[in-house]
Short mmCIF file of C-alpha atoms in Angstrom, two decimals:
data_model
loop_
_atom_site.label_atom_id
_atom_site.label_comp_id
_atom_site.label_asym_id
_atom_site.label_seq_id
_atom_site.Cartn_x
_atom_site.Cartn_y
_atom_site.Cartn_z
CA MET I 19 0.02 0.08 -0.01
CA ALA I 20 2.90 2.31 0.73
CA PHE I 21 4.06 2.10 -2.97
CA ARG I 22 0.55 2.52 -4.45
CA TRP I 23 1.80 5.68 -6.10
CA ILE I 24 3.93 3.68 -8.42
CA SER I 25 0.81 2.27 -10.14
CA SER I 26 -0.38 5.71 -11.19
CA THR I 27 -0.66 6.33 -14.89
CA PHE I 28 1.74 9.25 -14.77
CA ILE I 29 4.56 7.24 -13.06
CA ARG I 30 4.12 4.25 -15.39
CA VAL I 31 4.25 6.55 -18.46
CA ALA I 32 7.29 8.35 -17.07
CA LEU I 33 8.99 5.05 -16.31
CA LEU I 34 8.34 3.76 -19.89
CA ILE I 35 9.53 7.11 -21.56
CA ALA I 36 12.74 7.18 -19.30
CA GLY I 37 13.48 3.63 -20.01
CA THR I 38 13.00 4.06 -23.71
CA VAL I 39 15.22 7.24 -23.78
CA LEU I 40 18.04 5.55 -21.77
CA LEU I 41 17.97 2.55 -24.05
CA THR I 42 18.12 4.80 -27.18
CA LEU I 43 21.03 6.80 -25.75
CA GLY I 44 22.81 3.66 -24.56
CA VAL I 45 22.61 2.02 -27.94
CA SER I 46 23.57 5.15 -29.87
CA ARG I 47 26.55 6.01 -27.54
CA GLY I 48 27.50 2.43 -26.60
CA GLU I 49 26.85 3.07 -22.91
CA VAL I 50 26.20 -0.11 -21.10
CA TRP I 51 25.02 1.59 -17.95
CA PHE I 52 22.38 3.50 -20.00
CA ILE I 53 21.26 0.27 -21.63
CA VAL I 54 21.00 -1.62 -18.33
CA THR I 55 19.17 1.20 -16.54
CA GLY I 56 16.75 1.76 -19.47
CA GLY I 57 16.04 -1.89 -19.66
CA ILE I 58 15.29 -2.14 -15.92
CA LEU I 59 12.95 0.79 -16.28
CA CYS I 60 11.09 -0.60 -19.23
CA VAL I 61 10.78 -4.02 -17.48
CA LEU I 62 9.49 -2.33 -14.34
CA ALA I 63 6.91 -0.31 -16.38
CA ALA I 64 5.76 -3.58 -18.06
CA TYR I 65 5.60 -5.37 -14.72
CA VAL I 66 3.55 -2.64 -13.10
CA PHE I 67 1.22 -2.63 -16.06
CA PHE I 68 0.64 -6.37 -16.00
CA LYS I 69 0.22 -6.40 -12.24
CA ILE I 70 -2.32 -3.58 -12.37
CA GLN I 71 -4.15 -5.51 -15.14
CA ASN I 72 -4.28 -8.59 -13.00
CA GLN I 73 -5.47 -6.64 -9.95
CA LEU I 74 -8.28 -5.07 -12.03
CA ARG I 75 -9.18 -8.52 -13.38
CA GLU I 76 -9.36 -9.95 -9.92
CA LYS I 77 -11.32 -6.95 -8.55
CA SER I 78 -13.77 -7.15 -11.43
CA HIS I 79 -14.26 -10.85 -10.78
CA LEU I 80 -14.83 -10.11 -7.06
CA MET I 81 -17.34 -7.48 -7.86
CA LEU I 82 -19.18 -9.82 -10.35
CA GLU I 83 -19.02 -12.66 -7.88
CA ALA I 84 -20.56 -10.46 -5.14
CA ILE I 85 -23.41 -9.40 -7.50
CA ARG I 86 -23.92 -13.04 -8.49
CA ASN I 87 -24.29 -13.85 -4.76
CA ARG I 88 -26.67 -10.83 -4.42
CA ASP I 89 -24.22 -9.01 -2.11
CA TYR I 90 -24.80 -5.49 -3.53
CA THR I 91 -22.88 -3.71 -0.61
CA PHE I 92 -19.48 -4.77 -2.01
CA ARG I 93 -17.27 -1.87 -3.35
CA LEU I 94 -13.97 -1.71 -4.94
CA PRO I 95 -11.29 0.73 -3.53
CA VAL I 96 -10.54 3.63 -5.77
CA TYR I 97 -7.97 5.40 -3.62
CA GLY I 98 -4.69 6.06 -5.36
CA LEU I 99 -6.00 5.11 -8.82
CA ALA I 100 -6.20 7.46 -11.73
CA GLY I 101 -7.21 7.45 -15.30
CA GLY I 102 -8.89 4.41 -16.95
CA GLU I 103 -8.39 2.23 -13.92
CA ARG I 104 -10.29 4.65 -11.57
CA VAL I 105 -13.04 5.13 -14.19
CA LEU I 106 -13.40 1.32 -14.53
CA GLN I 107 -13.65 0.73 -10.71
CA ASP I 108 -16.00 3.73 -10.30
CA THR I 109 -18.22 2.26 -13.03
CA LEU I 110 -18.17 -1.21 -11.38
CA ASN I 111 -19.12 0.38 -8.03
CA GLN I 112 -21.91 2.54 -9.64
CA PHE I 113 -23.18 -0.81 -11.29
CA GLY I 114 -23.20 -2.50 -7.89
CA SER I 115 -25.14 0.50 -6.39
CA LEU I 116 -27.72 0.29 -9.27
CA MET I 117 -28.15 -3.37 -8.73
CA GLY I 118 -28.66 -2.84 -4.97
CA GLU I 119 -31.32 -0.21 -5.77
CA GLN I 120 -33.00 -2.51 -8.23
CA LYS I 121 -33.00 -5.27 -5.50
CA GLN I 122 -34.64 -2.88 -3.07
CA PHE I 123 -37.22 -2.00 -5.64
CA MET I 124 -37.88 -5.67 -6.48
CA GLU I 125 -38.26 -6.48 -2.79
CA GLN I 126 -40.74 -3.69 -2.36
CA ARG I 127 -42.65 -4.67 -5.30
CA GLU I 128 -42.77 -8.26 -4.09
CA ARG I 129 -44.05 -7.06 -0.77
CA PHE I 130 -46.60 -4.93 -2.58
CA TYR I 131 -47.81 -7.96 -4.59
CA GLU I 132 -47.84 -10.22 -1.52
CA GLN I 133 -49.95 -7.72 0.36
CA ILE I 134 -52.40 -7.52 -2.63
CA LEU I 135 -52.41 -11.32 -2.80
CA SER I 136 -53.08 -11.66 0.94
CA SER I 137 -56.02 -9.21 0.82
CA VAL I 138 -57.94 -10.75 -2.06
CA THR I 139 -60.77 -13.05 -1.31
CA SER I 140 -59.94 -15.50 -4.17
CA GLY I 141 -57.56 -18.27 -3.37
CA VAL I 142 -54.40 -18.44 -5.37
CA ILE I 143 -52.01 -21.52 -5.68
CA VAL I 144 -48.77 -21.31 -7.76
CA MET I 145 -47.19 -24.64 -8.71
CA ASP I 146 -43.85 -25.40 -10.55
CA GLU I 147 -43.33 -27.95 -13.35
CA ASN I 148 -43.11 -30.76 -10.84
CA MET I 149 -46.53 -29.81 -9.41
CA LYS I 150 -45.05 -28.57 -6.16
CA ILE I 151 -46.65 -25.61 -4.43
CA VAL I 152 -44.31 -22.61 -4.45
CA GLN I 153 -46.72 -19.95 -3.33
CA THR I 154 -50.22 -19.52 -1.95
CA ASN I 155 -52.14 -16.91 -0.25
CA PRO I 156 -54.16 -17.09 3.06
CA ALA I 157 -57.52 -17.19 1.11
CA ALA I 158 -56.50 -20.56 -0.55
CA ALA I 159 -55.85 -22.22 2.89
CA ARG I 160 -59.02 -20.71 4.31
CA LEU I 161 -61.25 -21.85 1.36
CA LEU I 162 -59.76 -25.39 1.58
CA GLY I 163 -60.33 -25.46 5.40
CA LEU I 164 -56.59 -25.70 6.28
CA PRO I 165 -54.48 -23.80 8.61
CA PHE I 166 -51.61 -23.76 6.06
CA LEU I 167 -51.35 -25.14 2.47
CA GLY I 168 -48.00 -26.64 1.79
CA THR I 169 -48.49 -29.58 -0.40
CA LEU I 170 -51.42 -31.09 -2.44
CA GLN I 171 -51.28 -34.16 -0.41
CA GLN I 172 -53.02 -32.26 2.34
CA LEU I 173 -56.13 -32.22 0.20
CA GLU I 174 -56.49 -36.05 0.24
CA ARG I 175 -58.79 -35.62 3.28
CA TYR I 176 -61.50 -34.60 0.79
CA GLY I 177 -60.92 -37.66 -1.44
CA GLU I 178 -57.95 -39.48 -2.94
CA ASP I 179 -58.80 -38.03 -6.41
CA PHE I 180 -59.06 -34.42 -5.09
CA PRO I 181 -55.26 -33.59 -5.59
CA GLU I 182 -55.20 -35.30 -8.95
CA THR I 183 -58.23 -33.30 -10.21
CA ILE I 184 -56.19 -30.10 -9.54
CA ARG I 185 -52.97 -31.39 -11.03
CA SER I 186 -54.59 -32.49 -14.26
CA LEU I 187 -56.18 -29.07 -14.99
CA ALA I 188 -54.64 -27.65 -18.21
CA ALA I 189 -54.27 -24.02 -19.09
CA GLY I 190 -57.69 -22.38 -19.57
CA GLU I 191 -59.61 -25.29 -17.98
CA ARG I 192 -61.88 -24.97 -15.03
CA CYS I 193 -63.76 -27.47 -12.73
CA ASN I 194 -66.08 -27.37 -9.81
CA LEU I 195 -65.12 -28.92 -6.45
CA GLN I 196 -67.61 -29.48 -3.67
CA TYR I 197 -66.71 -30.80 -0.16
CA THR I 198 -67.38 -30.39 3.53
CA THR I 199 -65.15 -28.85 6.10
CA THR I 200 -65.65 -28.23 9.82
CA LYS I 201 -67.00 -24.84 8.72
CA GLY I 202 -69.68 -26.05 6.40
CA GLU I 203 -70.25 -26.94 2.83
CA VAL I 204 -67.85 -25.50 0.22
CA HIS I 205 -68.49 -25.12 -3.47
CA LEU I 206 -65.33 -23.99 -5.39
CA LEU I 207 -64.73 -22.89 -9.02
CA VAL I 208 -61.08 -23.60 -9.90
CA ARG I 209 -59.53 -21.97 -12.98
CA ALA I 210 -55.98 -22.90 -14.18
CA SER I 211 -53.60 -20.78 -16.15
CA VAL I 212 -49.96 -21.26 -17.19
CA MET I 213 -47.11 -18.66 -17.62
CA GLN I 214 -43.42 -18.43 -18.15
CA VAL I 215 -41.29 -17.23 -15.40
CA GLY I 216 -37.62 -16.96 -16.57
CA GLU I 217 -36.72 -20.50 -17.63
CA HIS I 218 -39.56 -22.08 -15.64
CA THR I 219 -43.20 -22.71 -16.32
CA VAL I 220 -45.61 -22.24 -13.45
CA LYS I 221 -49.32 -23.18 -13.13
CA ILE I 222 -51.57 -20.66 -11.39
CA LEU I 223 -54.78 -21.90 -9.84
CA THR I 224 -57.46 -19.43 -8.79
CA LEU I 225 -60.16 -20.60 -6.29
CA ASN I 226 -63.52 -18.95 -5.84
CA ASP I 227 -66.29 -19.78 -3.42
CA ILE I 228 -69.42 -19.65 -5.56
CA ARG I 229 -71.76 -21.16 -2.88
CA ASN I 230 -72.51 -17.75 -1.51
CA GLU I 231 -73.25 -16.45 -4.88
CA LEU I 232 -75.48 -19.37 -5.86
CA ASP I 233 -77.32 -19.08 -2.56
CA ALA I 234 -77.82 -15.29 -2.94
CA LYS I 235 -79.31 -15.81 -6.41
CA GLU I 236 -81.50 -18.59 -5.34
CA LEU I 237 -82.64 -16.54 -2.36
CA ASP I 238 -83.43 -13.47 -4.54
CA SER I 239 -85.45 -15.63 -6.89
CA TRP I 240 -87.51 -17.11 -4.08
CA ILE I 241 -88.16 -13.51 -2.67
CA LYS I 242 -89.36 -12.26 -6.02
CA LEU I 243 -91.56 -15.33 -6.56
CA THR I 244 -93.09 -14.90 -3.09
CA ARG I 245 -93.82 -11.23 -3.57
CA VAL I 246 -95.64 -11.97 -6.87
CA LEU I 247 -97.57 -14.89 -5.47
CA THR I 248 -98.67 -13.21 -2.24
CA HIS I 249 -99.71 -10.17 -4.14
CA GLU I 250 -101.85 -12.07 -6.56
CA ILE I 251 -103.30 -14.24 -3.82
CA MET I 252 -104.21 -11.33 -1.62
CA ASN I 253 -105.87 -9.52 -4.47
CA SER I 254 -108.07 -12.51 -5.13
CA ILE I 255 -108.94 -13.39 -1.57
CA ALA I 256 -109.44 -10.01 -0.02
CA PRO I 257 -112.64 -9.23 -1.89
CA ILE I 258 -113.98 -12.73 -0.96
CA SER I 259 -113.28 -12.05 2.75
CA SER I 260 -114.80 -8.66 2.65
CA LEU I 261 -117.95 -9.75 0.81
CA SER I 262 -118.54 -12.74 2.87
CA GLU I 263 -118.16 -10.67 6.14
CA THR I 264 -120.85 -8.26 4.73
CA PHE I 265 -123.23 -11.08 3.98
CA LEU I 266 -122.79 -12.54 7.50
CA GLN I 267 -124.16 -9.15 8.83
CA ARG I 268 -127.21 -9.04 6.63
CA SER I 269 -130.57 -9.86 8.32
CA ASP I 270 -131.89 -11.80 5.42
CA VAL I 271 -128.82 -14.21 5.75
CA VAL I 272 -128.59 -14.57 9.54
CA GLY I 273 -130.64 -17.59 10.66
CA THR I 274 -130.95 -19.07 7.11
CA PRO I 275 -129.25 -22.23 5.71
CA LEU I 276 -127.00 -19.68 3.74
CA TYR I 277 -125.38 -18.37 6.91
CA GLU I 278 -123.26 -21.55 7.65
CA GLY I 279 -122.00 -21.69 4.03
CA VAL I 280 -121.07 -18.00 3.94
CA ARG I 281 -119.42 -18.28 7.35
CA ALA I 282 -117.31 -21.19 6.09
CA ILE I 283 -116.28 -19.17 3.09
CA HIS I 284 -115.37 -16.32 5.31
CA GLU I 285 -113.30 -18.37 7.72
CA THR I 286 -111.43 -20.08 4.91
CA SER I 287 -110.59 -16.75 3.19
CA ALA I 288 -109.42 -15.21 6.55
CA GLY I 289 -107.33 -18.28 7.12
CA LEU I 290 -105.78 -17.99 3.69
CA ILE I 291 -105.09 -14.22 4.41
CA ASN I 292 -103.26 -15.19 7.59
CA PHE I 293 -101.43 -17.86 5.73
CA VAL I 294 -100.24 -15.35 3.13
CA ASP I 295 -99.26 -12.80 5.77
CA SER I 296 -96.87 -15.36 7.26
CA TYR I 297 -95.31 -15.75 3.93
CA ARG I 298 -94.97 -12.00 3.45
CA LYS I 299 -92.48 -12.06 6.33
CA PHE I 300 -90.12 -13.95 4.03
CA SER I 301 -90.08 -11.31 1.38
CA SER I 302 -90.36 -8.17 3.53
CA LEU I 303 -87.75 -8.64 6.11
CA GLN I 304 -86.78 -5.33 7.92
CA LYS I 305 -83.63 -3.56 6.88
CA PRO I 306 -80.93 -4.29 9.42
CA ALA I 307 -79.56 -1.74 11.70
CA PRO I 308 -76.14 -3.16 12.57
CA GLU I 309 -74.25 -2.32 15.75
CA PRO I 310 -71.67 -4.02 17.92
CA PHE I 311 -72.94 -6.34 20.56
CA TYR I 312 -71.67 -9.03 22.88
CA LEU I 313 -72.72 -12.45 21.63
CA LEU I 314 -72.72 -14.03 25.13
CA GLU I 315 -75.18 -11.40 26.46
CA LEU I 316 -77.49 -11.97 23.47
CA ILE I 317 -77.61 -15.63 24.00
CA ARG I 318 -78.33 -15.25 27.66
CA GLN I 319 -81.25 -12.98 26.74
CA VAL I 320 -82.58 -15.68 24.44
CA SER I 321 -82.12 -18.36 27.29
CA GLU I 322 -84.33 -16.22 29.53
CA LEU I 323 -87.25 -16.69 27.19
CA HIS I 324 -87.73 -20.16 28.51
CA LEU I 325 -87.64 -21.87 25.19
CA LEU I 326 -86.12 -25.09 26.75
CA PRO I 327 -88.14 -27.72 28.52
CA PRO I 328 -86.59 -29.28 31.72
CA ASP I 329 -85.15 -32.21 29.99
CA ILE I 330 -83.07 -30.21 27.49
CA THR I 331 -79.98 -28.34 28.60
CA LEU I 332 -78.17 -25.53 26.91
CA THR I 333 -74.34 -25.28 27.13
CA LEU I 334 -72.12 -22.46 25.86
CA GLN I 335 -68.58 -22.15 24.74
CA ILE I 336 -67.80 -18.58 23.62
CA GLU I 337 -64.06 -17.80 23.01
CA PRO I 338 -63.48 -15.18 24.12
CA GLU I 339 -66.33 -14.46 26.50
CA ASP I 340 -66.38 -10.74 25.37
CA LEU I 341 -66.72 -11.82 21.74
CA MET I 342 -68.49 -9.09 19.74
CA ILE I 343 -70.47 -9.19 16.50
CA TYR I 344 -71.29 -6.27 14.25
CA ALA I 345 -74.80 -7.07 13.01
CA ASP I 346 -78.39 -6.27 13.86
CA PRO I 347 -78.91 -7.86 17.35
CA ASN I 348 -82.72 -8.08 16.88
CA LEU I 349 -82.31 -10.01 13.74
CA ILE I 350 -79.60 -12.26 15.15
CA ARG I 351 -81.81 -12.82 18.22
CA GLN I 352 -84.62 -13.99 16.07
CA LEU I 353 -82.25 -16.30 14.18
CA LEU I 354 -81.03 -17.95 17.36
CA ILE I 355 -84.59 -18.32 18.54
CA ASN I 356 -85.57 -20.12 15.35
CA LEU I 357 -82.51 -22.54 15.60
CA ILE I 358 -83.21 -23.31 19.25
CA LYS I 359 -86.82 -23.97 18.62
CA ASN I 360 -86.04 -26.24 15.74
CA ALA I 361 -83.53 -28.05 18.08
CA VAL I 362 -86.13 -28.40 20.77
CA GLN I 363 -88.62 -29.83 18.32
CA ALA I 364 -86.11 -32.25 16.89
CA ILE I 365 -85.10 -33.56 20.32
CA GLY I 366 -88.75 -33.88 21.28
CA THR I 367 -89.64 -35.37 24.65
CA ALA I 368 -86.41 -37.15 25.18
CA LYS I 369 -83.42 -35.77 27.18
CA GLY I 370 -81.08 -33.86 25.11
CA ARG I 371 -78.51 -31.12 24.92
CA ILE I 372 -78.13 -27.93 22.80
CA HIS I 373 -74.48 -26.57 22.53
CA ILE I 374 -73.60 -23.22 21.12
CA ARG I 375 -69.91 -22.57 20.38
CA ALA I 376 -68.43 -19.35 18.94
CA TYR I 377 -64.85 -18.18 18.14
CA THR I 378 -63.00 -15.76 15.91
CA THR I 379 -60.30 -16.66 13.40
CA ALA I 380 -57.04 -14.89 12.71
CA ASP I 381 -58.65 -13.13 9.63
CA GLU I 382 -61.38 -11.78 11.84
CA HIS I 383 -64.15 -14.13 10.72
CA ILE I 384 -66.56 -15.22 13.41
CA PHE I 385 -68.11 -18.76 13.50
CA VAL I 386 -71.06 -19.67 15.63
CA TYR I 387 -71.97 -23.38 15.85
CA VAL I 388 -75.53 -24.27 17.12
CA SER I 389 -75.52 -27.99 17.69
CA ASN I 390 -77.85 -30.59 19.18
CA ASP I 391 -77.91 -34.37 19.83
CA GLY I 392 -81.38 -34.86 18.40
CA PRO I 393 -82.11 -37.28 15.52
CA VAL I 394 -79.96 -36.87 12.39
CA ILE I 395 -81.57 -35.04 9.54
CA PRO I 396 -81.92 -37.41 6.42
CA ASP I 397 -79.78 -36.50 3.53
CA ASP I 398 -82.67 -35.86 1.20
CA GLU I 399 -84.19 -33.40 3.69
CA ALA I 400 -80.77 -31.76 4.50
CA GLU I 401 -80.51 -30.80 0.76
CA GLU I 402 -83.95 -28.95 0.87
CA ILE I 403 -83.79 -27.54 4.43
CA PHE I 404 -83.19 -23.96 3.34
CA VAL I 405 -85.71 -23.93 0.45
CA PRO I 406 -88.49 -21.57 1.30
CA PHE I 407 -91.81 -23.35 2.42
CA PHE I 408 -90.14 -26.67 2.59
CA THR I 409 -91.08 -28.46 5.83
CA THR I 410 -91.59 -31.90 7.23
CA LYS I 411 -93.68 -30.65 10.19
CA LYS I 412 -97.47 -30.93 10.11
CA GLU I 413 -98.05 -27.44 11.26
CA GLY I 414 -94.83 -25.82 9.98
CA SER I 415 -94.73 -22.92 7.57
CA GLY I 416 -91.34 -23.78 6.06
CA ILE I 417 -89.93 -20.27 6.32
CA GLY I 418 -87.88 -20.42 9.52
CA LEU I 419 -84.63 -21.53 8.06
CA SER I 420 -85.27 -19.53 4.92
CA LEU I 421 -85.65 -16.43 7.11
CA SER I 422 -82.41 -17.38 8.95
CA ARG I 423 -80.60 -17.58 5.73
CA GLN I 424 -81.93 -14.28 4.54
CA ILE I 425 -81.00 -12.75 7.90
CA MET I 426 -77.44 -13.92 7.53
CA LYS I 427 -77.28 -12.59 3.99
CA LEU I 428 -78.46 -9.17 5.14
CA SER I 429 -75.76 -9.47 7.88
CA GLY I 430 -73.00 -10.15 5.39
CA GLY I 431 -72.58 -13.66 6.44
CA THR I 432 -73.75 -17.25 5.66
CA ILE I 433 -75.48 -20.19 7.26
CA SER I 434 -75.00 -23.78 6.46
CA LEU I 435 -75.77 -27.31 7.84
CA LEU I 436 -72.87 -29.55 8.66
CA ARG I 437 -72.90 -33.21 7.84
CA PRO I 438 -73.82 -35.43 10.86
CA GLY I 439 -70.87 -36.13 13.09
CA THR I 440 -68.53 -33.59 11.46
CA ASN I 441 -67.85 -31.90 14.85
CA GLY I 442 -69.24 -34.74 17.10
CA TRP I 443 -72.95 -33.65 17.00
CA ASN I 444 -75.90 -35.09 15.21
CA THR I 445 -77.09 -31.66 13.91
CA THR I 446 -74.99 -28.49 13.51
CA PHE I 447 -75.86 -25.20 11.98
CA VAL I 448 -72.87 -22.98 11.26
CA LEU I 449 -73.19 -19.06 11.14
CA GLU I 450 -70.26 -17.30 9.60
CA PHE I 451 -69.84 -13.47 9.95
CA GLU I 452 -67.25 -11.87 7.71
#
């Protein structure tokens, strides 16, 4: 380091010129001392030149190796250098700085895209050429009912052919997947696309839960149909009820054989009006007024209505106890009353238990399970249980669970029926608040 000055361009040029001059003078005058001294200076200049070239080559190699290893903090020393060598090392240092800035930009962009990916409701799975998962987002694991998605083998819990169905999807193809998790029925639409990333080909799968969309369209269709039917029925029955009531008050009808017939017509029409009014509730549910409330407190209010007979007990598991829900408490109260009444009717006169469990997930979704140990609902009835006006009870209207589904829709959530034994109970309704 003490002799770095000798590597400067000026010194090397001076050595080369002095050596050349001395050699010329020595040859022309026959002076051996000039020849020897000139030769030594020329050799020294050549040695310094080649040594500097080797050092530049080694330093350039070190810089490129550092960049190859993604170490963009490495810098070449420029002290004591001048001319082309200094320009070259300055250029390499600037190149390293630019690569470092580019790396920071790429990292920021990756974090930006990861943030976007984690916030979308659609699930995304990226697989390499060997069908190994290289990237997913939280929505994919949530839709598949998993805490974390690392391999496709985790999906074998829904069937051995489940992972193969996903693997075999070609670019542009789509498929529907339906399965049951501990949080209810899931109906997914899976789309596949392929893209080139550098020298590798990756497959991108997008997963969307279309159950809510299908339920919403079905519910809207039922509401529109019910409004039309109730309107037409009321328009036809109301005049009959009014006229029959008028005839019952006439003196020329009272006490005659016509009176009993007119009274039967009036009672039948009045009964039909009451029947239609009950169906109007399904299509004219009040607009919700959401507010935060404590779920445990609301359940205790419902339990004080004495809906349970002595042989049926209600147990609660609310985690945490101060769990809050943002919805219309009046509508949710009515929903819980409907579910508890249904559970009581299902258990009947036997001893039984109703269990309500609630918790919140990391993504702030709230799940409420209303379970009972009554008889298992048959599969054919379970498929129709949320259809408006469907009932297996002699005096049932068939709108209780339909109203419950509409309440959850208005509350921004969903309601579903788990398969028997999924969580250890015969019958379980799951409420999900997003």
